[in-house]
Short mmCIF file of C-alpha atoms and ligand atoms in Angstrom, two decimals:
data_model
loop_
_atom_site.label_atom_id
_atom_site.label_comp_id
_atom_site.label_asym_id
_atom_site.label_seq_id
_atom_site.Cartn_x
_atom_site.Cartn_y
_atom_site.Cartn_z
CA UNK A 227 122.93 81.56 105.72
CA UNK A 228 119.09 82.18 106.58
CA UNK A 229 117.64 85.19 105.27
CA UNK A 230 115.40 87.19 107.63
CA UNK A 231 112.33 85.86 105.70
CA UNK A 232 113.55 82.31 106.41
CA UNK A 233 113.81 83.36 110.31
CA UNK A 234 110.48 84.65 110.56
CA UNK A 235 108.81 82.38 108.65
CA UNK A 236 110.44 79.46 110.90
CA UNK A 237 110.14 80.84 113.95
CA UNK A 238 106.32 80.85 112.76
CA UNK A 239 105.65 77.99 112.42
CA UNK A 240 107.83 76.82 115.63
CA UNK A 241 105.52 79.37 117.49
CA UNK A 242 101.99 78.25 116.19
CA UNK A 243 102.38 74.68 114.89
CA UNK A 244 101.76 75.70 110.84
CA UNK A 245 103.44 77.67 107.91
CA UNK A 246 102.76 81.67 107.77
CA UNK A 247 100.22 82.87 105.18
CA UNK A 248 103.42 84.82 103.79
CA UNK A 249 106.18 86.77 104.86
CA UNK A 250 106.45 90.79 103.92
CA UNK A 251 108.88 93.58 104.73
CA UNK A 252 109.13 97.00 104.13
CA UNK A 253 112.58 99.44 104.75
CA UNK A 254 114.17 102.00 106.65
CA UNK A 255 115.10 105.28 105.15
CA UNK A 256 118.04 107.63 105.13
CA UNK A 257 116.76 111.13 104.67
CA UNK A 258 119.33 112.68 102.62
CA UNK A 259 118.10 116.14 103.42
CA UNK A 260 115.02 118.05 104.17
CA UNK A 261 114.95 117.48 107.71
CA UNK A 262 112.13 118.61 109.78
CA UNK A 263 110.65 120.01 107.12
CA UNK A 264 108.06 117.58 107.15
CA UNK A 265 105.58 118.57 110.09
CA UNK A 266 105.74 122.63 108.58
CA UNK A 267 104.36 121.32 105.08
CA UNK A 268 108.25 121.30 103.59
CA UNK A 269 110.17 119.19 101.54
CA UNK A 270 112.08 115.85 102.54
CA UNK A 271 114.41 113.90 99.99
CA UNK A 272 114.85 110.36 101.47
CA UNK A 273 115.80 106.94 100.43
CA UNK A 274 115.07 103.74 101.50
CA UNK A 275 117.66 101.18 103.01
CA UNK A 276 118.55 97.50 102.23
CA UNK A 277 118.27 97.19 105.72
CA UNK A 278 114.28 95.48 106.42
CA UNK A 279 111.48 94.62 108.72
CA UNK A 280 110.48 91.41 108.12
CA UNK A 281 106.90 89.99 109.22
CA UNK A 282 105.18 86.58 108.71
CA UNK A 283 101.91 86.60 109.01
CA UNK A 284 98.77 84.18 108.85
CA UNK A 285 94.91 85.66 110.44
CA UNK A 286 93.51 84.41 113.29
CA UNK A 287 89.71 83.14 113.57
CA UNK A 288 89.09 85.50 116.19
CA UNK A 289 89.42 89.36 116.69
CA UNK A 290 93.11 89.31 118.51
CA UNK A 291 96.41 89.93 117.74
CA UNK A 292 99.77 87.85 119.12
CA UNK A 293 102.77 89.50 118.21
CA UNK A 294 106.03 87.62 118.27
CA UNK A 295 109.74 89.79 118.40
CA UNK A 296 112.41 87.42 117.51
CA UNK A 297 115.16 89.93 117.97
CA UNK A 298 113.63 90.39 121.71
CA UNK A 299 112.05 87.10 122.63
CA UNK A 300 108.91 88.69 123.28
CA UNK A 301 105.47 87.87 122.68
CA UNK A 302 102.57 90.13 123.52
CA UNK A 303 99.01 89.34 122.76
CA UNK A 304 95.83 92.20 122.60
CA UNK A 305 92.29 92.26 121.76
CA UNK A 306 91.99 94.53 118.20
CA UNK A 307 88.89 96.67 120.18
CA UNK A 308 91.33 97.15 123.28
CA UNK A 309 94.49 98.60 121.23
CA UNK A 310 94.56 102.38 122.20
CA UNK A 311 97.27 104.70 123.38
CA UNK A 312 99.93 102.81 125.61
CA UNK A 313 98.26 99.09 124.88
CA UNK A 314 99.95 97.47 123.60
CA UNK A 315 103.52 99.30 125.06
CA UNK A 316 106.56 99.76 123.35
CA UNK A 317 107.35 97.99 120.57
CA UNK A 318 104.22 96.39 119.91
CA UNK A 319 102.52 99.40 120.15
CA UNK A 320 103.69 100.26 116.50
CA UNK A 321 102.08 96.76 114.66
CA UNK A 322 99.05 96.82 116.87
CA UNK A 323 98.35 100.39 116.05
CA UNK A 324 98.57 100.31 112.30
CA UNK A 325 96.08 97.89 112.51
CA UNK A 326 93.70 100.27 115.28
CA UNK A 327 94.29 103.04 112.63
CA UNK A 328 93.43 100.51 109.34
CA UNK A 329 90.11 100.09 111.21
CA UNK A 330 89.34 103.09 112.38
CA UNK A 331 89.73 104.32 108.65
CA UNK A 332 86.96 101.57 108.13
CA UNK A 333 88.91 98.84 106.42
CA UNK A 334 88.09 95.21 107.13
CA UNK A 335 90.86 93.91 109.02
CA UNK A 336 91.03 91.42 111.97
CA UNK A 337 93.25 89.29 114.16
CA UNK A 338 96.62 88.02 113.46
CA UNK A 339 99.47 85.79 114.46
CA UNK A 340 102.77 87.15 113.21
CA UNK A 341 106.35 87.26 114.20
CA UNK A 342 108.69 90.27 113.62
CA UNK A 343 112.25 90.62 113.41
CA UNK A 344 114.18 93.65 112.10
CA UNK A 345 117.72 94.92 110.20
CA UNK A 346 117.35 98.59 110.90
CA UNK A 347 119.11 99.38 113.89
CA UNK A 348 116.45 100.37 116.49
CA UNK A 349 117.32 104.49 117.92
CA UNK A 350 119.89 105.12 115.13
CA UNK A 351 117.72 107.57 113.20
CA UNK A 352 117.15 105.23 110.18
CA UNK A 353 113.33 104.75 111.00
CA UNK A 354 113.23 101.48 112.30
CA UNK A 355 109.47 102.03 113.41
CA UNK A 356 108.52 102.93 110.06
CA UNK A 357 110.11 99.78 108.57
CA UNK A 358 107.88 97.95 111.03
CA UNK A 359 104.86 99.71 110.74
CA UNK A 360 104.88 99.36 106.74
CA UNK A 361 105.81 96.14 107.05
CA UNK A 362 102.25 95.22 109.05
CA UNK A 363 100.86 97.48 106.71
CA UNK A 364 101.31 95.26 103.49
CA UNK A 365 100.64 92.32 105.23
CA UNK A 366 97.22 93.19 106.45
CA UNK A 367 96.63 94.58 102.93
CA UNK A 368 97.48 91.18 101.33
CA UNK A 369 95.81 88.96 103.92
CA UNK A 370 92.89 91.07 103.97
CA UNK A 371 92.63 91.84 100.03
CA UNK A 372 92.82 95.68 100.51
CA UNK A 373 94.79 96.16 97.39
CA UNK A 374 96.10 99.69 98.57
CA UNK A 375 99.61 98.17 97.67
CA UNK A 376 98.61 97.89 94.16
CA UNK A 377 99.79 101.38 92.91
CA UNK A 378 101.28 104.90 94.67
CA UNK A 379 97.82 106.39 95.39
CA UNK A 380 97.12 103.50 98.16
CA UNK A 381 100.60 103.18 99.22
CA UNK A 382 100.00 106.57 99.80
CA UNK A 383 96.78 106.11 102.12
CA UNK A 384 98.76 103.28 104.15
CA UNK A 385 101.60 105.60 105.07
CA UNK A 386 99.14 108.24 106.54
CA UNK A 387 97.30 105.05 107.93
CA UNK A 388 101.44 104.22 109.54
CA UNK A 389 101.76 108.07 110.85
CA UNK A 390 98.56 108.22 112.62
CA UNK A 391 99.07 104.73 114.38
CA UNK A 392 102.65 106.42 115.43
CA UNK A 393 100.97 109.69 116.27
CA UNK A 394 97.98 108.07 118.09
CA UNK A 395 99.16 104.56 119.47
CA UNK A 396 102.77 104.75 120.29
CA UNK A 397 102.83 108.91 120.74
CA UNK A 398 105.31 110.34 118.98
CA UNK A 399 104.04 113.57 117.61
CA UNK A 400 105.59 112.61 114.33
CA UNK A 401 105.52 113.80 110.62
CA UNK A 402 104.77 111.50 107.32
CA UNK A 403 108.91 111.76 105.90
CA UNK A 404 109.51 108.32 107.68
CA UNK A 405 106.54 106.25 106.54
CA UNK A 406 106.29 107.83 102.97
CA UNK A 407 109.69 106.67 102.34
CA UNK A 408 109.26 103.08 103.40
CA UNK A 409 106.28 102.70 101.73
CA UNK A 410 106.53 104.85 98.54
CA UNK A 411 110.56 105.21 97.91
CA UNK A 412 111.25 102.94 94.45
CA UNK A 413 113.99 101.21 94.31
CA UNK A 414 117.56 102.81 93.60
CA UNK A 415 116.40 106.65 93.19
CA UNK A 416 115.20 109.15 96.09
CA UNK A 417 111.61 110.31 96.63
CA UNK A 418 110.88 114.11 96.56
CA UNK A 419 107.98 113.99 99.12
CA UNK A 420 106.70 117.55 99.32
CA UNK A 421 103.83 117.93 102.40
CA UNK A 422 102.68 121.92 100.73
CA UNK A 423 101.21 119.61 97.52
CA UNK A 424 98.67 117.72 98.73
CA UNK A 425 95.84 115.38 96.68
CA UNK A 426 92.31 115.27 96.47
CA UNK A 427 92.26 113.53 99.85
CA UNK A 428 94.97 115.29 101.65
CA UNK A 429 98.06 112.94 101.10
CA UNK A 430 101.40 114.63 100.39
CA UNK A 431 102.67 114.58 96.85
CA UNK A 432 105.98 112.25 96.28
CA UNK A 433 108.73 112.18 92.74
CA UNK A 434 111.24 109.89 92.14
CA UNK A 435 114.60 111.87 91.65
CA UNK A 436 117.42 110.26 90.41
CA UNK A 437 120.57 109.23 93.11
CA UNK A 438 122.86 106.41 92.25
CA UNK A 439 125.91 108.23 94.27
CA UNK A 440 128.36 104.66 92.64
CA UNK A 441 127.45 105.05 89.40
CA UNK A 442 130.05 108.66 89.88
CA UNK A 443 132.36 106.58 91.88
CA UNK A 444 130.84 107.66 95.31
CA UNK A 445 129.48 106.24 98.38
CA UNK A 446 126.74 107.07 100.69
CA UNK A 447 128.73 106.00 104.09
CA UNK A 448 126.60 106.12 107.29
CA UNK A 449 127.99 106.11 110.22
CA UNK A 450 125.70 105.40 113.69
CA UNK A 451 127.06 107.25 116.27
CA UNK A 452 125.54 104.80 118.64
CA UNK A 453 124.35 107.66 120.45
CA UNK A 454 120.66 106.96 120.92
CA UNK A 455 118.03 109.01 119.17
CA UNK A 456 114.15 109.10 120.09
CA UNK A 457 111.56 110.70 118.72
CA UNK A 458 109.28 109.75 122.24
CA UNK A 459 111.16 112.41 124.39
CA UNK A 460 110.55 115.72 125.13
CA UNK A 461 113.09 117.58 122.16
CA UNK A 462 111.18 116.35 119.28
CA UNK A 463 107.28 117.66 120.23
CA UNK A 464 109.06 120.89 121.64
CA UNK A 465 110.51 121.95 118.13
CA UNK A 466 107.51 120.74 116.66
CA UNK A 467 105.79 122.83 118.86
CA UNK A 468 108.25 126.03 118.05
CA UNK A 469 107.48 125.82 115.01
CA UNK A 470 103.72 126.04 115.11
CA UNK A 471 103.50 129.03 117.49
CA UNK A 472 106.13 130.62 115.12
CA UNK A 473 103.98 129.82 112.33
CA UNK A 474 100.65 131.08 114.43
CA UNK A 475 103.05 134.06 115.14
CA UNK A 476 103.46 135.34 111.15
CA UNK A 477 99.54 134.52 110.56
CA UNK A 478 100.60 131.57 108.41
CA UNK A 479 98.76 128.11 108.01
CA UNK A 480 102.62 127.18 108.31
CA UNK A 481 106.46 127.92 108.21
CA UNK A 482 105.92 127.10 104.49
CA UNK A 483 104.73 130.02 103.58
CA UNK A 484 107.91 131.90 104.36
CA UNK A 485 109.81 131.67 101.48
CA UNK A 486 114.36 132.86 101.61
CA UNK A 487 112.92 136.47 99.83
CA UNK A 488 110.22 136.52 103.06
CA UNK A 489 112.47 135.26 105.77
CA UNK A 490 114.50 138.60 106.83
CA UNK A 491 110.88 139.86 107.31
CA UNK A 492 109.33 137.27 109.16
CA UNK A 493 112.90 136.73 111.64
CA UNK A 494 111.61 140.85 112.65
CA UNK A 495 108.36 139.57 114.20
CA UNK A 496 110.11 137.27 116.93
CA UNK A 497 112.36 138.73 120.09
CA UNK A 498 113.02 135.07 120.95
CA UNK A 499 115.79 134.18 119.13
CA UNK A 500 115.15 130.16 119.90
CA UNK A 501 112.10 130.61 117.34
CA UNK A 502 114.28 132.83 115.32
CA UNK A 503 116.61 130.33 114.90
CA UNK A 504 114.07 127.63 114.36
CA UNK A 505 112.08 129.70 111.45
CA UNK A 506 115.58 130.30 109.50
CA UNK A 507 116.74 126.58 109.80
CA UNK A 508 113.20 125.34 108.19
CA UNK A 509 113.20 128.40 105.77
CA UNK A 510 116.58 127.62 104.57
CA UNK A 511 116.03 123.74 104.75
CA UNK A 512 113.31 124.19 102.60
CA UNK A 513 115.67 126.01 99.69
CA UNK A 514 118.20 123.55 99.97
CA UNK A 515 115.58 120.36 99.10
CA UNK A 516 114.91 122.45 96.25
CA UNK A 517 118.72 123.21 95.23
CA UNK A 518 119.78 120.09 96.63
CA UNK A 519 117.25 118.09 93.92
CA UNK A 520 118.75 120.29 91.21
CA UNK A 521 122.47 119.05 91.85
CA UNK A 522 121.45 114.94 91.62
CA UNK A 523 119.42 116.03 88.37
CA UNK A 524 122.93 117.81 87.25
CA UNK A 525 124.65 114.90 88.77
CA UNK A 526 126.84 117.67 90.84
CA UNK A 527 127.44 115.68 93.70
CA UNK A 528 130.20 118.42 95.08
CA UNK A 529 127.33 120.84 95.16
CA UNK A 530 125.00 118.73 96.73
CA UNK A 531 127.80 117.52 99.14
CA UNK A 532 127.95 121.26 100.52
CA UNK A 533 124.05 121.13 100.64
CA UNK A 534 124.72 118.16 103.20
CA UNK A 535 127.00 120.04 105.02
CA UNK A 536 125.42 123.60 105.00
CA UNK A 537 122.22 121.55 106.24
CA UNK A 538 124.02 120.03 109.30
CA UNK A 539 125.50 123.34 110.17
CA UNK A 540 121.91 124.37 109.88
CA UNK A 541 120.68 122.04 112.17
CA UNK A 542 123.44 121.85 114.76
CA UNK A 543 123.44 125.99 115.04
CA UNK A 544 119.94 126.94 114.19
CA UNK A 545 117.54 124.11 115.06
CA UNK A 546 120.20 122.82 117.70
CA UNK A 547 119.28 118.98 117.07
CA UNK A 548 122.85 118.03 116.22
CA UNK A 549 125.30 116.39 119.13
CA UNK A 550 128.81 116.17 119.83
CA UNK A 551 128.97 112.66 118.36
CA UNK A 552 127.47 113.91 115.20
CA UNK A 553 129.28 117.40 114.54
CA UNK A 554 132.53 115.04 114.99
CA UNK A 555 131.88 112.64 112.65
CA UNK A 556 130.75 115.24 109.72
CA UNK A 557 133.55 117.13 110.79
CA UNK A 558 136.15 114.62 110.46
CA UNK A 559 134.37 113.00 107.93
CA UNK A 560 134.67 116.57 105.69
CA UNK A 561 138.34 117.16 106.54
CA UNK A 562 139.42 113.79 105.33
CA UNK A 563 137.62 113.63 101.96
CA UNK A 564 133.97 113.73 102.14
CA UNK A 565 132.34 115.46 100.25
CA UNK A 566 129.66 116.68 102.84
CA UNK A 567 127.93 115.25 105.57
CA UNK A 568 124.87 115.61 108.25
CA UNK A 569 123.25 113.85 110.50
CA UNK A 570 120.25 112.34 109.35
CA UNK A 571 116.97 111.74 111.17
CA UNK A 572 115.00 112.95 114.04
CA UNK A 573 118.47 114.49 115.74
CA UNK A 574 120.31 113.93 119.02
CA UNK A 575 121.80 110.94 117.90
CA UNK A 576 121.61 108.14 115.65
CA UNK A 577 123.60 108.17 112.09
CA UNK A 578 125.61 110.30 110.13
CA UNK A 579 125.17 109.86 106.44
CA UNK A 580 128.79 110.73 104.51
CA UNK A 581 129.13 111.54 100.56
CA UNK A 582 132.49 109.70 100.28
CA UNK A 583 134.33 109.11 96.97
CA UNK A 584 135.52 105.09 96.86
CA UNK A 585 138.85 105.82 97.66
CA UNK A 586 138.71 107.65 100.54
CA UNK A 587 136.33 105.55 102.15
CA UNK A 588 139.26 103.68 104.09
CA UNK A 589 140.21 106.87 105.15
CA UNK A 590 137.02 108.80 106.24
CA UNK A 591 136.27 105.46 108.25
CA UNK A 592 139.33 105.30 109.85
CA UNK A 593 140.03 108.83 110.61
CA UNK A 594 136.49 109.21 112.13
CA UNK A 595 137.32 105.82 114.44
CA UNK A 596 140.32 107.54 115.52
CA UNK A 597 138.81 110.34 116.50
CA UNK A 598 135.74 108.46 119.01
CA UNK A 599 138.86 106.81 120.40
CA UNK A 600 140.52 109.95 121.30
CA UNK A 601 136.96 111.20 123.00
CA UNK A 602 136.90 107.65 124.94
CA UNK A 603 133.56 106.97 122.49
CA UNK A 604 132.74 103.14 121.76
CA UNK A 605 133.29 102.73 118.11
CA UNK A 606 130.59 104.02 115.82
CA UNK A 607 129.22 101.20 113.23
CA UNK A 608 129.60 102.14 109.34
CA UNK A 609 128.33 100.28 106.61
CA UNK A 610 127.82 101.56 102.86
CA UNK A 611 123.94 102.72 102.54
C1 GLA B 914 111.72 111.73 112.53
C2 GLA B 914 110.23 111.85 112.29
C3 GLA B 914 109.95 112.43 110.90
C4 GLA B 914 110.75 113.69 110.65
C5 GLA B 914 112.21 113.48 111.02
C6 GLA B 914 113.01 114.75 110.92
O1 GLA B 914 112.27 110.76 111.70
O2 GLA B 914 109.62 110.60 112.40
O3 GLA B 914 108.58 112.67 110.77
O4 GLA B 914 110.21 114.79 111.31
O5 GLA B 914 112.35 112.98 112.32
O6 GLA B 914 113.13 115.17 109.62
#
């Protein structure tokens, strides 16, 4: 069977009569917890998928870019001085404008043919536009000789590079969890990104912590609900935006600064109780990154199995991002052997990641099928992260 590469690199050359200068990818994530921590300075603890965007790529004489989607059939071309908000639209928006954002941090990049196609399920909360934006951003640091890919520092600069095009270009007021993990997540462990230590120039600090879940006879089962998640809509820039007046609220640079001792103090200040709700799930988030990074070190997976779970009550009761799909699936998930489980992501949607020990994987798949039948759901898809 062709690997992605193969496809991309064929469908290439079928599309502009000569080979590819190369063909790169970069991954999706799971965030295993720490979730919307990100945009109030907090803690995230992703991974990064199997699951790729692939890109071959060759530069153009001329200052343009023609972007090819094999998965859509699509091909949409754009002068590099003419990218800006909305142009190019949708999904082209997020290749174009990690190359607007390279240049408007002054590196030398210019046109390019390339041709995308992509194994992260698009809306499922596994950060398919990250996986495509880092993937555009190696390329155009190989073909251009940029060298940022060379060690963590630069890999570093590309991901803010990826969250401002995302920001900017496509306009999704999001943090840097998605594109720090694709671009900075090694191999087999998970990445303690934490946005309150920053660098000389600003870029949040990021640990390897150990996680190899099968080496303890366990699986990390996700499960996509199938019901869509975006981070476009309204939901996502309105808790965002909670957040920062509750933040401007307490006279803090942000929700950070609240700490568990602080937060019966700070939940005083606010007669709303949406923003009370919202302070205490990022407050407590925050603790459980921390106690959550404790019980991998310890290799305690049944503690950091309730951390999963505590976190998803957190999130479907506090900062109300959960949906019936999802508190189903951890639920049933929990009552038929899991250890814990939460929806990862954005929210409203998208996958459920499960801590399930090998043999009860048949189960906790079957049991949560069972259960989407009895609601009249389509079947979710689960596959072994
Ligand atoms: C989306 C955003 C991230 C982060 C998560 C929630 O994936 O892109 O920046 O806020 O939601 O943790």
């Amino acid at each position: 069977m062709e690997t992605p590469g193969q496809s991309v690199a064929e469908a290439y050359v079928a599309m502009y009569g000569r080979p590819a200068e190369g063909v790169w990818s970069a991954p999706g994530r799971i965030n295993l917890i720490g979730e919307h921590t990100d945009y109030n300075r907090g803690m995230c603890l992703p991974i990064a998928l199997s699951q790729r965007a692939w890109l071959a790529a060759g530069r153009r004489e001329d200052d343009r870019l023609r972007l090819a989607s094999l998965d859509l059939g699509e091909t949409v071309e754009v002068a590099l001085d003419e990218i800006g908000p909305g142009n190019p639209p949708n999904w082209a928006a997020y290749l174009a404008g990690v190359v607007w954002a390279m240049r408007e941090a002054g590196l030398t990049v210019g046109g390019l043919n390339a041709v995308l196609s992509s194994q992260v399920p698009i809306g499922s909360g596994l950060s398919s536009s990250a996986a495509i934006e880092g993937c555009i951003a190696v390329a155009a640091d190989a073909l251009f000789d940029l060298g940022l890919t060379k060690d963590d520092t630069g890999r570093a600069r590309l991901a803010a590079l990826c969250q401002r095009a995302e920001n900017h270009i496509v306009g999704a007021p999001t943090g840097g969890l998605d594109q720090t993990a694709s671009l900075r997540a090694p191999a087999g462990m998970a990445l303690l990104i934490d946005f309150d230590k920053l660098d000389a120039v600003g870029l949040p600090s990021a640990r390897p912590v150990p996680f190899d879940p099968a080496a303890d006879g366990l699986i990390l089962l996700v499960i996509n609900t199938l019901a869509p998640h975006a981070n476009v809509d309204g939901q996502y820039a309105a808790r965002r935006a909670a957040c920062e007046a509750a933040a401007v609220k307490l006279g803090v640079t942000s929700l950070r600064a609240i700490d568990l001792d602080g937060l019966p103090d700070a939940l005083e200040k606010f007669q709303s109780e949406a923003q009370v709700r919202a302070v205490r799930h990022i407050v407590t988030e925050n603790a459980r990154v921390v106690e959550a990074v404790a019980a991998l070190q310890a290799r305690d997976w049944v503690s950091f199995g309730q951390l999963m779970t505590a976190a998803q009550a957190s999130q479907r009761d506090d900062y109300r991002i959960s949906c019936p799909q999802s508190d189903l699936t951890c639920e049933v998930a929990v009552a038929n052997g899991a250890l814990g489980a939460r929806q990862t992501g954005g929210g409203f949607g998208g996958c459920v990641i499960a801590l399930v020990p090998l043999p009860k994987v048949g189960d906790v798949s079957d049991a949560v099928t069972k259960a989407y039948d009895a609601q009249g759901w389509p079947h979710p898809d689960i596959f072994r992260a």
